[in-house]
CSV table of C-alpha atoms and ligand atoms in Angstrom, one decimal:
chain,number,residue,atom,x,y,z
A,1,MET,CA,0.0,-0.1,0.1
A,2,SER,CA,1.6,3.4,-1.0
A,3,ALA,CA,0.5,7.0,0.3
A,4,ALA,CA,1.6,8.1,-3.7
A,5,ILE,CA,-1.8,8.2,-6.3
A,6,GLN,CA,1.4,7.5,-9.0
A,7,PRO,CA,0.4,3.8,-8.6
A,8,TYR,CA,-3.2,3.8,-9.2
A,9,THR,CA,-3.1,6.4,-12.2
A,10,LEU,CA,-1.8,2.8,-13.9
A,11,LEU,CA,-5.3,0.6,-13.2
A,12,ASP,CA,-7.7,0.3,-15.2
A,13,ASP,CA,-12.0,1.2,-14.7
A,14,ASP,CA,-12.4,-2.0,-13.7
A,15,ASP,CA,-9.4,-2.6,-11.3
A,16,CYS,CA,-10.5,0.0,-9.3
A,17,GLU,CA,-14.0,-0.3,-8.8
A,18,SER,CA,-13.1,-3.7,-7.5
A,19,ARG,CA,-11.1,-2.1,-5.5
A,20,ILE,CA,-13.6,0.8,-4.0
A,21,LEU,CA,-15.7,-2.3,-3.5
A,22,ARG,CA,-13.5,-4.3,-1.4
A,23,ALA,CA,-12.7,-0.8,0.3
A,24,ARG,CA,-16.2,-0.1,0.9
A,25,GLU,CA,-17.6,-3.0,2.9
A,26,ILE,CA,-14.4,-3.0,5.1
A,27,LEU,CA,-15.1,0.1,5.9
A,28,GLY,CA,-18.9,-0.4,6.4
A,29,GLU,CA,-20.8,2.7,7.9
A,30,ARG,CA,-17.3,4.7,9.4
A,31,LEU,CA,-17.3,5.7,5.4
A,32,VAL,CA,-19.9,7.9,3.3
A,33,ILE,CA,-19.2,9.4,0.1
A,34,LEU,CA,-21.4,12.6,-1.6
A,35,GLY,CA,-21.7,12.3,-5.2
A,36,HIS,CA,-22.5,16.2,-6.9
A,37,HIS,CA,-25.1,15.6,-10.3
A,38,TYR,CA,-21.7,16.8,-12.0
A,39,GLN,CA,-19.5,13.7,-11.9
A,40,ARG,CA,-19.1,11.1,-14.5
A,41,GLY,CA,-21.3,7.9,-13.4
A,42,GLU,CA,-17.9,5.5,-13.4
A,43,VAL,CA,-17.9,7.8,-9.6
A,44,PHE,CA,-21.4,8.9,-9.7
A,45,LYS,CA,-22.2,5.1,-8.5
A,46,HIS,CA,-19.9,4.3,-6.0
A,47,ALA,CA,-22.5,7.9,-3.8
A,48,ASP,CA,-24.7,6.8,-1.5
A,49,PHE,CA,-25.9,10.3,-1.9
A,50,THR,CA,-26.3,12.0,-4.9
A,51,GLY,CA,-27.5,15.5,-5.1
A,52,ASP,CA,-27.1,19.6,-5.9
A,53,SER,CA,-25.0,21.9,-3.3
A,54,LEU,CA,-27.7,22.7,-0.8
A,55,LYS,CA,-29.1,18.8,-0.9
A,56,LEU,CA,-25.7,17.6,-0.3
A,57,SER,CA,-24.4,19.8,2.7
A,58,LYS,CA,-27.8,19.1,4.6
A,59,GLN,CA,-26.2,15.4,3.6
A,60,ALA,CA,-22.9,16.3,5.0
A,61,ALA,CA,-24.5,18.1,8.1
A,62,ASN,CA,-26.8,15.2,9.1
A,63,SER,CA,-23.5,12.4,9.2
A,64,GLU,CA,-22.8,10.3,11.2
A,65,ALA,CA,-19.7,8.9,9.4
A,66,ASP,CA,-16.0,9.2,10.6
A,67,TYR,CA,-14.8,9.5,6.8
A,68,ILE,CA,-17.2,11.4,4.4
A,69,VAL,CA,-15.7,11.5,1.0
A,70,PHE,CA,-16.7,14.0,-1.9
A,71,CYS,CA,-17.1,13.3,-4.9
A,72,GLY,CA,-17.5,17.0,-6.3
A,73,VAL,CA,-15.6,20.2,-5.6
A,74,HIS,CA,-13.2,21.7,-3.5
A,75,PHE,CA,-16.3,24.4,-2.3
A,76,MET,CA,-17.6,21.3,-1.3
A,77,ALA,CA,-16.0,19.2,0.4
A,78,GLU,CA,-15.0,22.2,2.5
A,79,VAL,CA,-18.7,22.9,3.4
A,80,ALA,CA,-18.5,19.4,4.6
A,81,ASP,CA,-15.9,19.9,6.6
A,82,ILE,CA,-17.4,23.1,8.1
A,83,LEU,CA,-20.8,21.1,9.0
A,84,SER,CA,-19.5,18.2,10.2
A,85,ARG,CA,-18.6,17.8,13.7
A,86,PRO,CA,-14.3,17.8,14.5
A,87,GLU,CA,-13.9,14.6,14.7
A,88,GLN,CA,-15.3,13.8,11.2
A,89,VAL,CA,-12.7,13.9,8.4
A,90,SER,CA,-13.6,15.0,5.0
A,91,ILE,CA,-12.0,13.8,1.6
A,92,LEU,CA,-11.4,15.0,-1.7
A,93,PRO,CA,-10.0,12.4,-4.2
A,94,ASP,CA,-8.3,14.9,-6.2
A,95,MET,CA,-7.2,18.4,-4.8
A,96,SER,CA,-7.0,19.5,-7.9
A,97,ALA,CA,-10.5,19.4,-8.4
A,98,GLY,CA,-11.6,23.5,-8.0
A,99,CYS,CA,-14.4,25.3,-9.2
A,100,SER,CA,-13.4,28.0,-11.6
A,101,MET,CA,-16.2,30.1,-11.2
A,102,ALA,CA,-15.4,29.7,-7.3
A,103,ASP,CA,-11.6,31.3,-8.3
A,104,MET,CA,-12.9,34.5,-9.5
A,105,ALA,CA,-13.5,36.2,-6.1
A,106,ASN,CA,-11.0,36.4,-3.8
A,107,LEU,CA,-10.6,37.5,0.4
A,108,GLU,CA,-8.7,40.0,-1.6
A,109,ASN,CA,-10.6,41.4,-4.2
A,110,VAL,CA,-13.4,41.8,-1.8
A,111,GLU,CA,-11.9,43.3,1.0
A,112,ARG,CA,-11.2,45.6,-1.3
A,113,ALA,CA,-14.8,46.2,-2.6
A,114,TRP,CA,-16.1,46.3,0.6
A,115,GLN,CA,-13.6,49.3,1.5
A,116,GLU,CA,-14.4,50.7,-1.6
A,117,LEU,CA,-18.0,50.8,-1.5
A,118,SER,CA,-17.3,52.1,2.4
A,119,GLU,CA,-16.2,55.7,0.6
A,120,VAL,CA,-19.4,55.6,-1.0
A,121,LEU,CA,-21.7,54.5,1.7
A,122,ASP,CA,-22.0,52.8,4.9
A,123,ALA,CA,-21.1,49.6,3.7
A,124,GLU,CA,-22.2,47.5,6.9
A,125,GLU,CA,-25.2,50.1,7.3
A,126,ALA,CA,-26.5,49.7,4.0
A,127,ILE,CA,-25.4,46.4,1.8
A,128,THR,CA,-25.7,42.2,2.6
A,129,PRO,CA,-22.9,40.2,1.1
A,130,VAL,CA,-24.2,37.5,0.0
A,131,THR,CA,-22.1,34.5,-1.7
A,132,TYR,CA,-23.1,31.5,-3.8
A,133,ILE,CA,-21.5,28.3,-2.2
A,134,ASN,CA,-19.4,28.3,-5.3
A,135,SER,CA,-16.8,30.3,-3.1
A,136,ALA,CA,-14.1,29.6,-1.3
A,137,ALA,CA,-14.9,29.1,2.9
A,138,ASP,CA,-12.9,32.5,3.3
A,139,LEU,CA,-15.5,34.3,1.9
A,140,LYS,CA,-18.5,32.5,3.6
A,141,GLY,CA,-16.0,33.5,6.9
A,142,PHE,CA,-16.6,37.5,5.0
A,143,CYS,CA,-20.1,36.8,4.8
A,144,GLY,CA,-20.7,35.6,8.2
A,145,GLU,CA,-18.5,38.4,10.4
A,146,HIS,CA,-20.7,41.7,7.9
A,147,GLY,CA,-24.1,40.2,8.7
A,148,GLY,CA,-24.5,38.1,5.3
A,149,ILE,CA,-25.5,34.7,4.5
A,150,VAL,CA,-24.7,32.0,2.0
A,151,CYS,CA,-27.3,31.2,-1.3
A,152,THR,CA,-26.8,28.3,-3.8
A,153,SER,CA,-29.0,27.9,-7.0
A,154,THR,CA,-32.1,25.5,-5.1
A,155,ASN,CA,-32.4,28.9,-3.0
A,156,ALA,CA,-30.9,31.9,-3.9
A,157,ARG,CA,-34.7,33.6,-4.1
A,158,HIS,CA,-35.5,32.9,-0.6
A,159,VAL,CA,-31.9,33.9,0.7
A,160,LEU,CA,-32.6,37.6,-1.2
A,161,GLU,CA,-35.6,38.2,0.3
A,162,TRP,CA,-33.5,37.0,3.9
A,163,SER,CA,-30.8,39.5,2.8
A,164,PHE,CA,-33.4,42.8,1.5
A,165,LYS,CA,-35.1,42.0,5.0
A,166,GLN,CA,-31.3,43.1,6.8
A,167,LYS,CA,-30.3,45.6,4.4
A,168,GLU,CA,-31.2,47.7,1.8
A,169,LYS,CA,-28.7,46.3,-0.6
A,170,ILE,CA,-27.0,43.5,-1.8
A,171,LEU,CA,-22.9,42.6,-2.8
A,172,PHE,CA,-23.6,39.4,-4.6
A,173,PHE,CA,-20.3,37.1,-5.4
A,174,PRO,CA,-19.3,35.4,-7.3
A,175,ASP,CA,-21.5,34.4,-9.5
A,176,GLN,CA,-23.4,37.8,-11.6
A,177,HIS,CA,-25.8,35.5,-13.8
A,178,LEU,CA,-26.8,33.7,-9.9
A,179,GLY,CA,-27.3,37.0,-8.7
A,180,ARG,CA,-28.9,38.5,-12.2
A,181,ASN,CA,-31.3,36.0,-12.9
A,182,THR,CA,-32.7,35.7,-9.4
A,183,GLY,CA,-32.7,39.0,-9.1
A,184,TYR,CA,-35.3,39.8,-12.4
A,185,ASN,CA,-37.6,36.9,-11.2
A,186,MET,CA,-37.7,39.5,-7.4
A,187,ASP,CA,-39.2,42.3,-10.2
A,188,ILE,CA,-35.5,44.1,-9.5
A,189,PRO,CA,-35.5,46.4,-12.4
A,190,LEU,CA,-31.4,44.9,-14.5
A,191,ASP,CA,-30.3,49.0,-14.5
A,192,GLU,CA,-30.9,48.4,-10.6
A,193,MET,CA,-28.2,45.5,-10.8
A,194,VAL,CA,-24.4,47.0,-11.6
A,195,VAL,CA,-21.5,44.5,-12.7
A,196,TRP,CA,-18.6,45.2,-10.1
A,197,ASP,CA,-15.6,44.6,-12.1
A,198,TYR,CA,-13.1,43.4,-9.2
A,199,ASP,CA,-10.0,44.3,-11.7
A,200,MET,CA,-11.6,48.2,-11.4
A,201,PRO,CA,-11.1,51.5,-9.1
A,202,ARG,CA,-14.5,51.2,-7.7
A,203,GLY,CA,-15.5,48.1,-9.6
A,204,GLY,CA,-15.3,50.6,-13.0
A,205,LEU,CA,-18.9,51.8,-11.1
A,206,THR,CA,-19.1,55.6,-11.0
A,207,VAL,CA,-20.8,56.6,-7.2
A,208,GLU,CA,-24.5,57.5,-8.9
A,209,GLN,CA,-24.5,54.1,-9.9
A,210,ILE,CA,-23.3,52.5,-6.7
A,211,LYS,CA,-26.1,54.4,-4.6
A,212,GLN,CA,-28.8,53.8,-7.1
A,213,ALA,CA,-27.8,50.0,-7.3
A,214,LYS,CA,-30.0,47.4,-5.3
A,215,ILE,CA,-28.0,44.1,-6.3
A,216,ILE,CA,-23.8,44.6,-6.5
A,217,LEU,CA,-23.2,41.5,-8.5
A,218,TRP,CA,-19.7,40.5,-8.9
A,219,LYS,CA,-17.8,39.9,-12.5
A,220,GLY,CA,-17.9,36.0,-12.3
A,221,PHE,CA,-19.2,33.5,-14.5
A,222,CYS,CA,-19.3,29.6,-14.8
A,223,SER,CA,-17.1,28.8,-17.8
A,224,VAL,CA,-19.4,25.6,-18.5
A,225,HIS,CA,-22.7,27.7,-18.1
A,226,GLN,CA,-22.0,30.3,-20.3
A,227,MET,CA,-21.6,28.4,-23.5
A,228,PHE,CA,-24.4,28.2,-24.1
A,229,GLN,CA,-26.3,30.4,-26.1
A,230,PRO,CA,-29.7,31.5,-26.6
A,231,GLU,CA,-29.5,31.5,-30.5
A,232,GLN,CA,-28.9,27.2,-29.3
A,233,ILE,CA,-32.2,27.7,-28.8
A,234,ASP,CA,-33.9,29.4,-31.8
A,235,ASN,CA,-32.2,27.2,-33.3
A,236,PHE,CA,-33.7,23.6,-32.1
A,237,LYS,CA,-36.8,24.9,-32.1
A,238,LYS,CA,-37.0,25.3,-35.3
A,239,LYS,CA,-36.6,21.5,-35.5
A,240,TYR,CA,-38.7,20.4,-32.3
A,241,PRO,CA,-41.2,23.1,-31.9
A,242,GLU,CA,-42.6,21.7,-29.0
A,243,THR,CA,-39.1,21.2,-26.8
A,244,LYS,CA,-39.2,22.6,-23.4
A,245,ILE,CA,-36.5,24.4,-22.7
A,246,ILE,CA,-34.9,23.8,-19.0
A,247,SER,CA,-31.4,25.3,-17.8
A,248,HIS,CA,-29.0,25.8,-14.7
A,249,PRO,CA,-29.7,29.8,-13.1
A,250,GLU,CA,-25.6,29.8,-13.7
A,251,SER,CA,-26.2,30.0,-17.1
A,252,SER,CA,-26.9,33.5,-19.1
A,253,PHE,CA,-30.3,35.9,-18.5
A,254,GLU,CA,-31.1,35.7,-22.2
A,255,VAL,CA,-30.6,32.1,-22.3
A,256,CYS,CA,-32.6,32.0,-18.9
A,257,GLN,CA,-35.7,34.3,-19.8
A,258,LYS,CA,-36.4,31.4,-23.2
A,259,SER,CA,-36.2,28.7,-20.6
A,260,ASP,CA,-39.6,27.4,-19.4
A,261,TYR,CA,-38.1,26.0,-16.1
A,262,VAL,CA,-35.0,27.6,-14.9
A,263,GLY,CA,-33.7,25.8,-11.7
A,264,SER,CA,-30.5,23.8,-9.7
A,265,THR,CA,-29.7,20.8,-10.7
A,266,GLU,CA,-31.5,18.2,-8.6
A,267,TYR,CA,-35.0,20.5,-9.9
A,268,ILE,CA,-33.9,19.6,-13.6
A,269,ILE,CA,-33.4,16.0,-12.5
A,270,ASN,CA,-36.9,16.6,-10.6
A,271,THR,CA,-39.0,18.6,-13.8
A,272,ILE,CA,-37.5,16.2,-16.6
A,273,ALA,CA,-39.0,12.7,-14.0
A,274,ALA,CA,-42.1,14.1,-13.2
A,275,ALA,CA,-42.8,15.6,-17.3
A,276,GLU,CA,-44.7,13.6,-19.7
A,277,ALA,CA,-43.7,10.6,-22.2
A,278,GLY,CA,-43.2,11.6,-25.1
A,279,THR,CA,-41.9,15.0,-24.4
A,280,ARG,CA,-39.1,16.4,-25.7
A,281,TRP,CA,-36.0,18.2,-23.3
A,282,LEU,CA,-33.3,20.7,-24.5
A,283,VAL,CA,-30.6,21.2,-21.2
A,284,ALA,CA,-28.5,23.7,-20.3
A,285,THR,CA,-26.3,22.1,-17.9
A,286,GLU,CA,-23.2,20.2,-17.6
A,287,LEU,CA,-22.2,17.5,-19.8
A,288,ASN,CA,-22.7,14.5,-17.3
A,289,LEU,CA,-25.9,14.8,-16.0
A,290,VAL,CA,-27.3,15.8,-19.0
A,291,ASN,CA,-26.2,12.4,-20.6
A,292,ARG,CA,-27.4,10.4,-17.7
A,293,LEU,CA,-31.2,12.1,-18.0
A,294,HIS,CA,-31.1,11.4,-21.5
A,295,ASP,CA,-30.1,7.8,-20.9
A,296,GLN,CA,-32.8,7.4,-17.6
A,297,PHE,CA,-35.3,8.3,-19.1
A,298,LYS,CA,-35.5,7.3,-22.9
A,299,HIS,CA,-37.3,4.5,-21.8
A,300,GLU,CA,-39.8,6.4,-20.9
A,301,GLY,CA,-40.2,8.3,-24.1
A,302,LYS,CA,-38.7,11.1,-23.3
A,303,ASN,CA,-36.3,12.8,-25.7
A,304,VAL,CA,-33.3,15.2,-23.8
A,305,HIS,CA,-31.0,17.5,-25.2
A,306,PHE,CA,-28.1,18.6,-24.6
A,307,MET,CA,-28.1,22.6,-25.4
A,308,SER,CA,-24.6,23.1,-27.2
A,309,PRO,CA,-23.1,21.5,-29.9
A,310,SER,CA,-20.0,21.9,-28.3
A,311,VAL,CA,-18.8,19.5,-25.4
A,312,CYS,CA,-20.0,21.5,-22.0
A,313,MET,CA,-17.9,19.4,-19.5
A,314,CYS,CA,-16.8,20.7,-16.2
A,315,SER,CA,-13.3,19.5,-16.5
A,316,THR,CA,-12.5,20.2,-12.5
A,317,MET,CA,-15.7,18.2,-11.5
A,318,PHE,CA,-14.0,15.2,-13.9
A,319,ARG,CA,-11.2,15.1,-12.4
A,320,ILE,CA,-12.3,13.1,-10.0
A,321,ASP,CA,-11.8,9.5,-11.3
A,322,PRO,CA,-12.2,5.7,-10.0
A,323,GLN,CA,-8.6,5.6,-9.8
A,324,HIS,CA,-7.9,8.7,-7.5
A,325,MET,CA,-10.8,7.0,-5.4
A,326,ALA,CA,-8.8,3.9,-5.2
A,327,TRP,CA,-6.5,5.6,-3.7
A,328,VAL,CA,-8.0,6.9,-1.3
A,329,LEU,CA,-10.6,4.6,0.0
A,330,GLU,CA,-7.5,1.9,0.2
A,331,ASN,CA,-5.7,4.5,2.5
A,332,LEU,CA,-8.4,5.0,4.9
A,333,VAL,CA,-8.6,1.2,4.8
A,334,GLU,CA,-5.3,1.4,6.1
A,335,GLY,CA,-6.1,3.9,8.4
A,336,HIS,CA,-3.9,6.8,6.2
A,337,VAL,CA,-5.9,10.5,5.9
A,338,VAL,CA,-5.4,11.0,2.0
A,339,ASN,CA,-6.1,14.7,1.0
A,340,GLN,CA,-8.1,15.9,4.0
A,341,ILE,CA,-10.3,19.6,3.8
A,342,THR,CA,-9.8,21.2,6.8
A,343,VAL,CA,-10.9,24.4,7.4
A,344,PRO,CA,-9.0,26.5,9.7
A,345,THR,CA,-11.3,27.1,13.2
A,346,ASP,CA,-10.9,30.8,12.7
A,347,VAL,CA,-12.6,30.9,9.3
A,348,ALA,CA,-14.9,27.9,9.8
A,349,GLU,CA,-16.3,29.8,13.0
A,350,PHE,CA,-17.6,32.6,10.7
A,351,ALA,CA,-18.8,30.9,7.6
A,352,ARG,CA,-20.5,28.7,9.8
A,353,LEU,CA,-22.4,31.5,10.7
A,354,ALA,CA,-23.1,32.2,7.1
A,355,LEU,CA,-24.6,28.8,5.8
A,356,SER,CA,-26.5,27.9,9.2
A,357,ARG,CA,-28.6,31.4,8.3
A,358,MET,CA,-28.8,30.1,4.9
A,359,LEU,CA,-30.4,26.6,6.4
A,360,ASP,CA,-32.5,28.1,7.8
A,361,VAL,CA,-34.1,30.3,5.4
A,362,SER,CA,-33.9,27.4,3.0
A,363,PRO,CA,-37.1,25.4,1.8
B,1,13P,P1,-26.4,22.8,-8.2
B,1,13P,O1,-26.3,23.6,-7.0
B,1,13P,O2,-27.6,23.5,-8.9
B,1,13P,O3,-25.7,21.2,-8.1
B,1,13P,O4,-24.7,23.8,-8.8
B,1,13P,C1,-23.2,23.7,-8.5
B,1,13P,C2,-22.6,24.0,-9.3
B,1,13P,O5,-21.5,24.2,-9.5
B,1,13P,C3,-23.3,24.2,-10.9
B,1,13P,O6,-22.6,24.5,-12.0
B,2,SF4,FE1,-17.6,25.6,-11.1
B,2,SF4,FE2,-18.9,26.3,-13.4
B,2,SF4,FE3,-17.4,23.7,-12.3
B,2,SF4,FE4,-20.0,24.4,-11.4
B,2,SF4,S1,-20.3,23.6,-13.0
B,2,SF4,S2,-18.3,23.4,-10.0
B,2,SF4,S3,-20.1,26.5,-11.4
B,2,SF4,S4,-16.6,25.5,-13.3
């Protein structure tokens, strides 16, 4: 047994599969595997629980297992560490499974934004900071410390309603699209949602724009969901006019406006599962999930299509592979913890506060 990954990279998927199954049997209830819907099939099938970010964070909080192996991306394993008990261990099978959107905001540029906003108005009095769960733990900590909160794609509306009860404005990071799509559905006009460009002094905004804004949107986006375009919907509908369009709210405003349904990965699955046989769906979210929906529902006569003509996979989610899973699980069997995710206690304290505010307002 080696603590190094290298020998595992030479194993084929079938070999890894039998090693994973054997390790799971030995570890029993000491282990729980959580799998996000974007995971590839060879990994997803090993998950004890699958879900979107909200469901999995609740699962992590309620888990009794000693080891929580998170098949997802870095921020998800951080949330599992923050919400689980101190003696529980959160593991990310491949440390390089990050989220490019989460990386678009960091504590330094969010603190700078807060400072610059404070030169225009009393930020503490006027603004609730809201971070999408796709963000580093210290940004959740920032929100906790400044009266703010975390949201997911499932509860964004509830979270924004809560936030407006606290203060008159919201600073929303890192995903401008989730913020804009949610704000617009709450009847906030587009011109009262301004974009904060973190590379520009004062976000590239005038004093007047900041004073008039209801929501200040961070200039972040998901590189996967930005591939979906309204023209793809128009072109598809020329061929199949009866198609229902369903999109994740990380997609652009234009795509969401042309969609019949907008919601989280879990919502997308549930909506198509509840649809009638013979319906046709064009879906704007990550390819692994759409392929799984296609395979799952074709037997019920439902046609599920991917919106983009090019391949849009989340390359960081894809880093979790059977080789890394076999590696972390066999090490656990031997009593070695590899790839533990630990959030420093001082950060975790405020991040937990922001997450618990979110869980309190979640439907
Ligand atoms: P969900 O919470 O909808 O699963 O979204 C997570 C994510 O990263 C989507 O890109
Ligand atoms: Fe991040 Fe986009 Fe991947 Fe979701 S799909 S984990 S937002 S890069």
